[in-house]
Amino acid sequence: MSVNKLNDNKLKALLRNPPQKETWIADGDGLTLRAQISGNLTWYYRYRLGGRESKGERLCLGKYPDLPLAAARKLKDKCRAWLAESKDPRFMLDKESQQSLAPITVKDALEYWLDNYAVYNRKNHERHRAQLSAHIYPVIGSLPLHLTDRRHWLDALEAITRKGSPIAAGYVLQMCKQALRYCDRRGYATSMALERLTIPDVGKKQAKDDRVLTDNELRDLWCWLMNDGVQPYYRDLMKLIMVFCARTKEVRLSTWDEWDLENKLWTVPKENSKNGNRITRPIPDRVLPWLVDMRQRNEGPFILGEFKEDTAVSQNTRGFYKRLKHKESWTVHNLRHTFITKNADLGAPPHVVELLAGHELGGVFSIYNRAEYLQEKLQVLNRYLDRLELLAEPQENVIPATFNRTA
């Protein structure tokens, strides 16, 4: 079948001298011109969705000369490509038109993810929104998403690194990639601009923090806490984190209704745990007097007596190592690394330590094994308390502790 039968001279002649009756003129490959007595020339694309047996469709592409011959042929080729992919050209053309008239912007897509996913699944979603508002929206937020390519995103992400925050740049990249994938899965908007970018392309990964306190550092900290070296809120917070291998958030948000002093159980609710699972920890006998004292001192629902934001707690605790004159810095989170490592040295069962830390067990354990291991947990906690108390003794009295697997 011959194609490109029309040319601009023929089209201009039809404009000057309209036909005496409505006429259809084929250009080839489905592109057809409708010439009316009024002088209107309109482009149409003729096609069938289901082969020769299906009903013929006629799709209006636009009017000549507003839509020139070359542009009409390009649009026809696009329709043919959609048809080859089993996509209805009418639907696809309408979708493109909507994008052109009211395109979904970068900000629209990221806000869609924040409002429909992050708010319900990310506890720090407000931080995500603040980072996007600070780093992405001012640079490319108003650009149509489907017209935004990799260089636009790099302009925004590399600017974060230039400001001295390469780790934040990598964090924002990962967040934006997840947001665009979510939008694509939901059929809201599609962009593949970030798919081949990795964190080293825009910044750097956060270094793995596996700092473990030495026995001397543990001794300094434990003696400092037991001798009221810091205000009660942070003293109680640190002691509970050290003894239970708890996350800061679990203690910071803990209320008295989680603590069953009669049955000696602390149950962290799902909403306060990082992985959304309930965590049950037994309470050692020697910890009960601490809790009774805290209950008498602290009014209100929180076991620490008041609610403090995580940023305030982080800011106040980050300098504790300096107050103890430790040469190498450590954070409150490193107390969990220390608990896990020291208990491994003591020979404690790894799965019990992982459960105390609030980690999910891998493999079939995560599916079939729902045991709480309360007795085993209590043994681990008591053994670690023994170790802390021994460290506080004069060095000549210290006897190395081991884990009694038969106890």
Short mmCIF file of C-alpha atoms in Angstrom, two decimals:
data_model
loop_
_atom_site.label_atom_id
_atom_site.label_comp_id
_atom_site.label_asym_id
_atom_site.label_seq_id
_atom_site.Cartn_x
_atom_site.Cartn_y
_atom_site.Cartn_z
CA MET A 1 0.00 0.00 0.00
CA SER A 2 1.43 3.36 -0.99
CA VAL A 3 1.84 6.00 1.65
CA ASN A 4 2.46 9.76 1.79
CA LYS A 5 0.07 10.41 -1.08
CA LEU A 6 -0.63 13.97 0.00
CA ASN A 7 1.66 16.98 -0.06
CA ASP A 8 1.39 20.60 1.07
CA ASN A 9 0.55 21.88 -2.40
CA LYS A 10 -2.50 19.60 -2.62
CA LEU A 11 -3.62 20.64 0.87
CA LYS A 12 -3.29 24.35 0.12
CA ALA A 13 -5.24 23.85 -3.11
CA LEU A 14 -8.06 22.22 -1.14
CA LEU A 15 -8.13 25.20 1.19
CA ARG A 16 -8.45 27.59 -1.76
CA ASN A 17 -10.94 25.46 -3.65
CA PRO A 18 -13.06 23.30 -1.33
CA PRO A 19 -14.68 20.21 -2.92
CA GLN A 20 -18.30 20.28 -4.08
CA LYS A 21 -19.13 17.49 -1.62
CA GLU A 22 -17.53 15.96 1.46
CA THR A 23 -14.47 14.00 0.37
CA TRP A 24 -12.15 11.55 2.19
CA ILE A 25 -8.56 11.44 0.94
CA ALA A 26 -6.17 8.74 2.17
CA ASP A 27 -2.52 9.58 2.83
CA GLY A 28 -1.67 5.96 3.74
CA ASP A 29 -1.21 3.73 6.82
CA GLY A 30 -4.58 4.83 8.18
CA LEU A 31 -4.05 8.59 7.95
CA THR A 32 -7.01 10.17 6.16
CA LEU A 33 -8.05 13.74 5.38
CA ARG A 34 -11.69 14.83 5.52
CA ALA A 35 -12.32 17.75 3.13
CA GLN A 36 -15.67 19.53 3.65
CA ILE A 37 -17.62 21.95 1.46
CA SER A 38 -17.07 24.60 4.15
CA GLY A 39 -13.32 24.41 3.52
CA ASN A 40 -12.50 22.60 6.76
CA LEU A 41 -9.73 20.01 6.43
CA THR A 42 -9.56 17.50 9.30
CA TRP A 43 -7.11 14.66 9.93
CA TYR A 44 -8.37 11.24 11.04
CA TYR A 45 -6.71 7.96 11.86
CA ARG A 46 -8.57 4.81 10.83
CA TYR A 47 -7.83 1.55 12.64
CA ARG A 48 -9.26 -1.71 13.98
CA LEU A 49 -8.59 -2.95 17.51
CA GLY A 50 -9.25 -6.63 16.88
CA GLY A 51 -8.15 -7.32 13.33
CA ARG A 52 -10.15 -7.38 10.11
CA GLU A 53 -13.23 -8.89 11.75
CA SER A 54 -13.58 -6.06 14.28
CA LYS A 55 -15.42 -2.79 13.84
CA GLY A 56 -13.46 0.01 12.23
CA GLU A 57 -12.62 3.05 14.38
CA ARG A 58 -12.07 6.62 13.25
CA LEU A 59 -10.02 8.92 15.50
CA CYS A 60 -9.89 12.68 14.97
CA LEU A 61 -6.31 13.96 15.17
CA GLY A 62 -6.78 17.68 14.43
CA LYS A 63 -7.41 20.24 11.72
CA TYR A 64 -5.14 21.41 8.91
CA PRO A 65 -3.25 23.78 8.86
CA ASP A 66 -3.23 23.91 12.71
CA LEU A 67 -1.91 20.36 12.53
CA PRO A 68 0.55 20.38 9.59
CA LEU A 69 1.05 17.38 7.32
CA ALA A 70 4.37 16.36 8.89
CA ALA A 71 2.93 16.56 12.41
CA ALA A 72 -0.14 14.55 11.38
CA ARG A 73 2.11 11.80 10.00
CA LYS A 74 4.11 11.69 13.26
CA LEU A 75 0.90 11.42 15.24
CA LYS A 76 -0.28 8.65 12.92
CA ASP A 77 2.98 6.76 13.49
CA LYS A 78 2.50 7.09 17.23
CA CYS A 79 -1.02 5.66 16.92
CA ARG A 80 0.33 2.73 14.92
CA ALA A 81 2.94 2.07 17.63
CA TRP A 82 0.26 2.09 20.34
CA LEU A 83 -1.85 -0.28 18.27
CA ALA A 84 1.13 -2.65 17.92
CA GLU A 85 1.29 -2.74 21.73
CA SER A 86 -2.44 -3.56 21.91
CA LYS A 87 -3.22 -0.09 23.28
CA ASP A 88 -6.23 1.85 22.08
CA PRO A 89 -4.94 4.99 20.26
CA ARG A 90 -8.06 6.90 21.29
CA PHE A 91 -7.40 6.30 24.98
CA MET A 92 -3.67 6.96 24.71
CA LEU A 93 -4.16 10.19 22.76
CA ASP A 94 -6.68 11.41 25.33
CA LYS A 95 -4.23 10.58 28.11
CA GLU A 96 -1.46 12.54 26.41
CA SER A 97 -3.79 15.47 25.85
CA GLN A 98 -4.71 15.54 29.54
CA GLN A 99 -1.04 15.51 30.47
CA SER A 100 -0.37 18.41 28.14
CA LEU A 101 -3.32 20.47 29.37
CA ALA A 102 -2.90 19.77 33.10
CA PRO A 103 0.31 17.79 33.56
CA ILE A 104 1.13 16.00 36.79
CA THR A 105 4.11 17.80 38.23
CA VAL A 106 7.02 16.39 40.20
CA LYS A 107 5.50 17.86 43.35
CA ASP A 108 2.08 16.34 42.53
CA ALA A 109 3.61 12.87 42.24
CA LEU A 110 5.68 13.10 45.43
CA GLU A 111 2.76 14.54 47.40
CA TYR A 112 0.56 11.71 46.07
CA TRP A 113 3.00 9.20 47.57
CA LEU A 114 3.24 11.13 50.84
CA ASP A 115 -0.53 11.44 51.27
CA ASN A 116 -1.50 7.94 50.16
CA TYR A 117 1.41 5.82 51.36
CA ALA A 118 3.97 7.53 53.59
CA VAL A 119 1.43 8.97 56.04
CA TYR A 120 0.18 5.45 56.80
CA ASN A 121 3.43 3.50 56.56
CA ARG A 122 6.27 5.85 57.51
CA LYS A 123 6.50 7.10 61.08
CA ASN A 124 8.82 9.92 59.96
CA HIS A 125 6.66 11.03 57.02
CA GLU A 126 6.72 14.66 58.18
CA ARG A 127 10.50 14.59 57.93
CA HIS A 128 10.16 13.22 54.37
CA ARG A 129 7.81 16.06 53.45
CA ALA A 130 10.16 18.64 54.95
CA GLN A 131 13.15 17.26 53.02
CA LEU A 132 11.26 17.27 49.72
CA SER A 133 10.00 20.79 50.39
CA ALA A 134 13.53 21.97 51.11
CA HIS A 135 15.48 20.21 48.36
CA ILE A 136 13.23 19.03 45.50
CA TYR A 137 10.20 21.30 45.18
CA PRO A 138 12.12 24.60 44.85
CA VAL A 139 14.26 23.18 42.01
CA ILE A 140 11.98 20.91 39.93
CA GLY A 141 8.68 20.69 41.82
CA SER A 142 6.71 22.63 39.19
CA LEU A 143 8.04 20.70 36.17
CA PRO A 144 5.73 18.19 34.44
CA LEU A 145 6.82 14.75 35.63
CA HIS A 146 6.70 13.16 32.18
CA LEU A 147 9.01 15.88 30.80
CA THR A 148 11.47 15.75 33.70
CA ASP A 149 14.54 13.69 32.84
CA ARG A 150 17.59 12.54 34.76
CA ARG A 151 19.53 15.80 34.43
CA HIS A 152 16.72 17.73 36.14
CA TRP A 153 16.74 15.36 39.09
CA LEU A 154 20.53 15.49 39.26
CA ASP A 155 20.39 19.27 39.48
CA ALA A 156 18.27 18.99 42.63
CA LEU A 157 20.04 16.01 44.24
CA GLU A 158 23.61 17.13 43.59
CA ALA A 159 22.79 20.52 45.11
CA ILE A 160 22.20 18.73 48.44
CA THR A 161 25.69 17.23 48.26
CA ARG A 162 27.22 20.59 47.36
CA LYS A 163 25.66 22.00 50.52
CA GLY A 164 27.65 19.44 52.51
CA SER A 165 24.99 16.73 53.00
CA PRO A 166 25.91 13.81 50.71
CA ILE A 167 24.21 11.25 52.96
CA ALA A 168 20.99 13.27 52.88
CA ALA A 169 21.23 13.36 49.06
CA GLY A 170 21.31 9.57 48.93
CA TYR A 171 18.42 9.37 51.38
CA VAL A 172 16.28 11.75 49.29
CA LEU A 173 17.13 9.81 46.12
CA GLN A 174 15.91 6.53 47.61
CA MET A 175 12.75 8.24 48.86
CA CYS A 176 11.97 9.74 45.44
CA LYS A 177 12.59 6.42 43.67
CA GLN A 178 10.12 4.69 45.96
CA ALA A 179 7.58 7.46 45.44
CA LEU A 180 7.76 7.27 41.63
CA ARG A 181 7.47 3.47 41.67
CA TYR A 182 4.38 3.79 43.86
CA CYS A 183 2.82 6.32 41.47
CA ASP A 184 3.53 4.01 38.54
CA ARG A 185 2.03 0.94 40.26
CA ARG A 186 -1.09 2.91 41.12
CA GLY A 187 -1.42 4.26 37.55
CA TYR A 188 -1.19 7.85 38.76
CA ALA A 189 1.92 8.89 36.81
CA THR A 190 4.98 7.29 35.26
CA SER A 191 8.61 8.34 35.17
CA MET A 192 11.71 6.16 34.76
CA ALA A 193 14.16 9.04 35.14
CA LEU A 194 15.58 7.81 38.47
CA GLU A 195 15.70 4.08 37.80
CA ARG A 196 19.38 3.87 36.85
CA LEU A 197 20.61 6.33 39.48
CA THR A 198 22.30 4.96 42.60
CA ILE A 199 23.32 6.66 45.84
CA PRO A 200 27.01 7.04 44.82
CA ASP A 201 25.83 8.94 41.73
CA VAL A 202 24.48 11.79 43.86
CA GLY A 203 26.04 11.46 47.32
CA LYS A 204 27.16 8.65 49.58
CA LYS A 205 25.71 5.91 51.72
CA GLN A 206 25.44 6.29 55.44
CA ALA A 207 28.31 4.52 57.16
CA LYS A 208 27.32 1.44 59.09
CA ASP A 209 27.45 2.31 62.77
CA ASP A 210 28.56 -0.81 64.65
CA ARG A 211 30.32 0.89 67.58
CA VAL A 212 30.49 -1.32 70.68
CA LEU A 213 31.41 0.13 74.06
CA THR A 214 34.40 -1.38 75.80
CA ASP A 215 34.10 -2.87 79.30
CA ASN A 216 35.78 0.23 80.73
CA GLU A 217 33.32 2.50 78.93
CA LEU A 218 30.39 0.37 80.12
CA ARG A 219 31.74 0.57 83.66
CA ASP A 220 32.01 4.35 83.49
CA LEU A 221 28.49 4.71 82.11
CA TRP A 222 26.85 2.25 84.51
CA CYS A 223 28.49 3.79 87.59
CA TRP A 224 27.58 7.28 86.36
CA LEU A 225 23.92 6.30 86.00
CA MET A 226 23.71 4.37 89.26
CA ASN A 227 25.22 7.33 91.12
CA ASP A 228 22.78 9.88 89.66
CA GLY A 229 25.33 11.50 87.38
CA VAL A 230 22.61 12.85 85.08
CA GLN A 231 19.08 14.17 85.51
CA PRO A 232 16.42 11.51 86.31
CA TYR A 233 14.74 11.47 82.88
CA TYR A 234 17.95 10.54 81.05
CA ARG A 235 19.23 8.33 83.86
CA ASP A 236 16.07 6.18 83.72
CA LEU A 237 16.03 6.22 79.91
CA MET A 238 19.64 5.03 79.63
CA LYS A 239 19.30 2.34 82.29
CA LEU A 240 16.23 0.82 80.64
CA ILE A 241 17.84 0.90 77.20
CA MET A 242 21.00 -0.76 78.54
CA VAL A 243 19.20 -3.49 80.46
CA PHE A 244 16.41 -4.37 78.01
CA CYS A 245 18.22 -3.67 74.69
CA ALA A 246 15.31 -1.39 73.88
CA ARG A 247 15.15 1.27 71.22
CA THR A 248 15.04 4.86 72.45
CA LYS A 249 11.55 5.28 71.02
CA GLU A 250 10.24 2.23 72.88
CA VAL A 251 11.24 3.74 76.22
CA ARG A 252 10.53 7.36 75.32
CA LEU A 253 6.91 6.56 74.38
CA SER A 254 6.37 3.88 77.00
CA THR A 255 3.36 4.29 79.29
CA TRP A 256 2.55 2.52 82.53
CA ASP A 257 -0.18 0.39 80.98
CA GLU A 258 2.57 -1.51 79.09
CA TRP A 259 4.17 -2.61 82.34
CA ASP A 260 2.64 -5.54 84.20
CA LEU A 261 4.61 -5.43 87.45
CA GLU A 262 2.61 -8.28 88.96
CA ASN A 263 3.49 -10.72 86.16
CA LYS A 264 6.81 -9.00 85.53
CA LEU A 265 6.28 -8.31 81.83
CA TRP A 266 6.88 -5.27 79.63
CA THR A 267 4.89 -5.40 76.38
CA VAL A 268 5.83 -2.86 73.72
CA PRO A 269 2.76 -2.25 71.50
CA LYS A 270 2.98 -2.58 67.73
CA GLU A 271 2.68 1.16 67.16
CA ASN A 272 5.82 1.83 69.21
CA SER A 273 8.05 -0.80 67.62
CA LYS A 274 10.11 -0.19 64.51
CA ASN A 275 8.93 -3.24 62.58
CA GLY A 276 5.30 -3.04 63.70
CA ASN A 277 5.47 -6.18 65.84
CA ARG A 278 4.66 -6.45 69.52
CA ILE A 279 7.73 -7.02 71.73
CA THR A 280 7.42 -8.83 75.06
CA ARG A 281 10.26 -8.64 77.56
CA PRO A 282 10.33 -10.16 81.06
CA ILE A 283 11.23 -7.85 83.94
CA PRO A 284 14.12 -9.04 86.14
CA ASP A 285 13.44 -8.93 89.88
CA ARG A 286 16.21 -6.44 90.54
CA VAL A 287 14.64 -3.98 88.04
CA LEU A 288 11.30 -3.90 89.87
CA PRO A 289 12.52 -1.48 92.60
CA TRP A 290 13.61 0.96 89.86
CA LEU A 291 10.13 0.87 88.36
CA VAL A 292 8.40 1.29 91.71
CA ASP A 293 10.60 4.30 92.43
CA MET A 294 9.85 5.76 88.99
CA ARG A 295 6.13 5.27 89.54
CA GLN A 296 6.31 7.18 92.81
CA ARG A 297 8.36 10.01 91.29
CA ASN A 298 6.68 10.42 87.93
CA GLU A 299 3.13 11.62 87.45
CA GLY A 300 1.15 11.07 84.31
CA PRO A 301 0.99 8.17 81.85
CA PHE A 302 4.66 8.12 80.73
CA ILE A 303 7.06 5.99 82.74
CA LEU A 304 9.76 8.64 82.31
CA GLY A 305 7.40 11.24 83.72
CA GLU A 306 7.02 13.34 80.58
CA PHE A 307 7.03 13.18 76.80
CA LYS A 308 10.09 14.40 74.94
CA GLU A 309 10.59 14.58 71.17
CA ASP A 310 13.20 12.28 69.65
CA THR A 311 15.22 15.27 68.45
CA ALA A 312 15.48 16.65 72.00
CA VAL A 313 16.56 13.28 73.39
CA SER A 314 19.13 12.79 70.63
CA GLN A 315 20.55 16.26 71.16
CA ASN A 316 20.88 15.78 74.93
CA THR A 317 22.44 12.31 74.82
CA ARG A 318 24.89 12.70 71.94
CA GLY A 319 27.45 14.38 74.21
CA PHE A 320 27.35 11.88 77.08
CA TYR A 321 30.58 10.27 75.90
CA LYS A 322 32.34 13.61 76.35
CA ARG A 323 31.00 14.01 79.89
CA LEU A 324 32.46 10.60 80.67
CA LYS A 325 35.73 11.64 78.98
CA HIS A 326 35.60 8.81 76.45
CA LYS A 327 37.92 9.40 73.51
CA GLU A 328 35.72 7.72 70.86
CA SER A 329 32.17 8.92 70.38
CA TRP A 330 29.16 6.66 70.87
CA THR A 331 25.40 7.11 70.68
CA VAL A 332 22.49 5.70 72.65
CA HIS A 333 21.82 3.32 69.78
CA ASN A 334 25.30 1.85 70.26
CA LEU A 335 24.12 0.52 73.62
CA ARG A 336 22.01 -1.97 71.65
CA HIS A 337 25.03 -3.02 69.58
CA THR A 338 26.90 -3.46 72.85
CA PHE A 339 24.12 -5.57 74.40
CA ILE A 340 23.98 -7.89 71.38
CA THR A 341 27.78 -8.22 71.09
CA LYS A 342 28.45 -8.74 74.79
CA ASN A 343 25.73 -11.37 75.06
CA ALA A 344 27.21 -13.18 72.06
CA ASP A 345 30.52 -13.21 73.96
CA LEU A 346 28.67 -14.64 76.96
CA GLY A 347 27.28 -17.44 74.78
CA ALA A 348 23.63 -16.36 74.88
CA PRO A 349 21.33 -17.98 72.27
CA PRO A 350 21.33 -15.61 69.26
CA HIS A 351 17.61 -15.96 68.53
CA VAL A 352 16.73 -14.97 72.10
CA VAL A 353 18.97 -11.89 71.94
CA GLU A 354 17.44 -10.91 68.58
CA LEU A 355 13.94 -11.14 70.04
CA LEU A 356 14.94 -8.98 73.01
CA ALA A 357 16.31 -6.42 70.55
CA GLY A 358 12.96 -6.38 68.75
CA HIS A 359 14.38 -7.85 65.55
CA GLU A 360 12.40 -10.18 63.31
CA LEU A 361 13.69 -13.72 63.04
CA GLY A 362 14.47 -14.80 59.49
CA GLY A 363 13.44 -17.85 57.49
CA VAL A 364 10.83 -20.24 58.84
CA PHE A 365 11.21 -18.72 62.32
CA SER A 366 9.35 -15.64 61.13
CA ILE A 367 6.45 -17.74 59.80
CA TYR A 368 5.99 -20.71 62.11
CA ASN A 369 7.75 -19.90 65.37
CA ARG A 370 5.65 -17.62 67.57
CA ALA A 371 7.23 -18.62 70.89
CA GLU A 372 8.02 -15.77 73.30
CA TYR A 373 11.01 -17.55 74.96
CA LEU A 374 10.25 -15.66 78.18
CA GLN A 375 12.38 -17.84 80.44
CA GLU A 376 15.30 -17.69 78.03
CA LYS A 377 14.92 -13.92 77.70
CA LEU A 378 14.91 -13.52 81.47
CA GLN A 379 18.08 -15.57 81.76
CA VAL A 380 19.81 -13.36 79.18
CA LEU A 381 18.68 -10.17 80.93
CA ASN A 382 19.82 -11.39 84.33
CA ARG A 383 23.17 -12.53 82.96
CA TYR A 384 23.75 -9.12 81.38
CA LEU A 385 22.77 -7.37 84.61
CA ASP A 386 25.26 -9.58 86.41
CA ARG A 387 27.90 -8.46 83.96
CA LEU A 388 27.10 -4.76 84.42
CA GLU A 389 27.20 -5.08 88.18
CA LEU A 390 30.47 -7.02 88.07
CA LEU A 391 31.99 -4.30 85.91
CA ALA A 392 31.12 -1.78 88.60
CA GLU A 393 33.03 -3.80 91.19
CA PRO A 394 36.73 -3.20 91.83
CA GLN A 395 38.79 -4.97 89.17
CA GLU A 396 40.26 -7.57 91.54
CA ASN A 397 36.73 -8.79 92.36
CA VAL A 398 35.61 -9.27 88.78
CA ILE A 399 35.03 -12.88 87.71
CA PRO A 400 34.37 -13.48 83.97
CA ALA A 401 30.69 -14.33 83.39
CA THR A 402 29.47 -16.98 80.97
CA PHE A 403 26.06 -18.05 79.80
CA ASN A 404 24.70 -21.17 81.47
CA ARG A 405 22.91 -23.02 78.71
CA THR A 406 21.57 -25.64 81.11
CA ALA A 407 20.12 -23.17 83.60
#
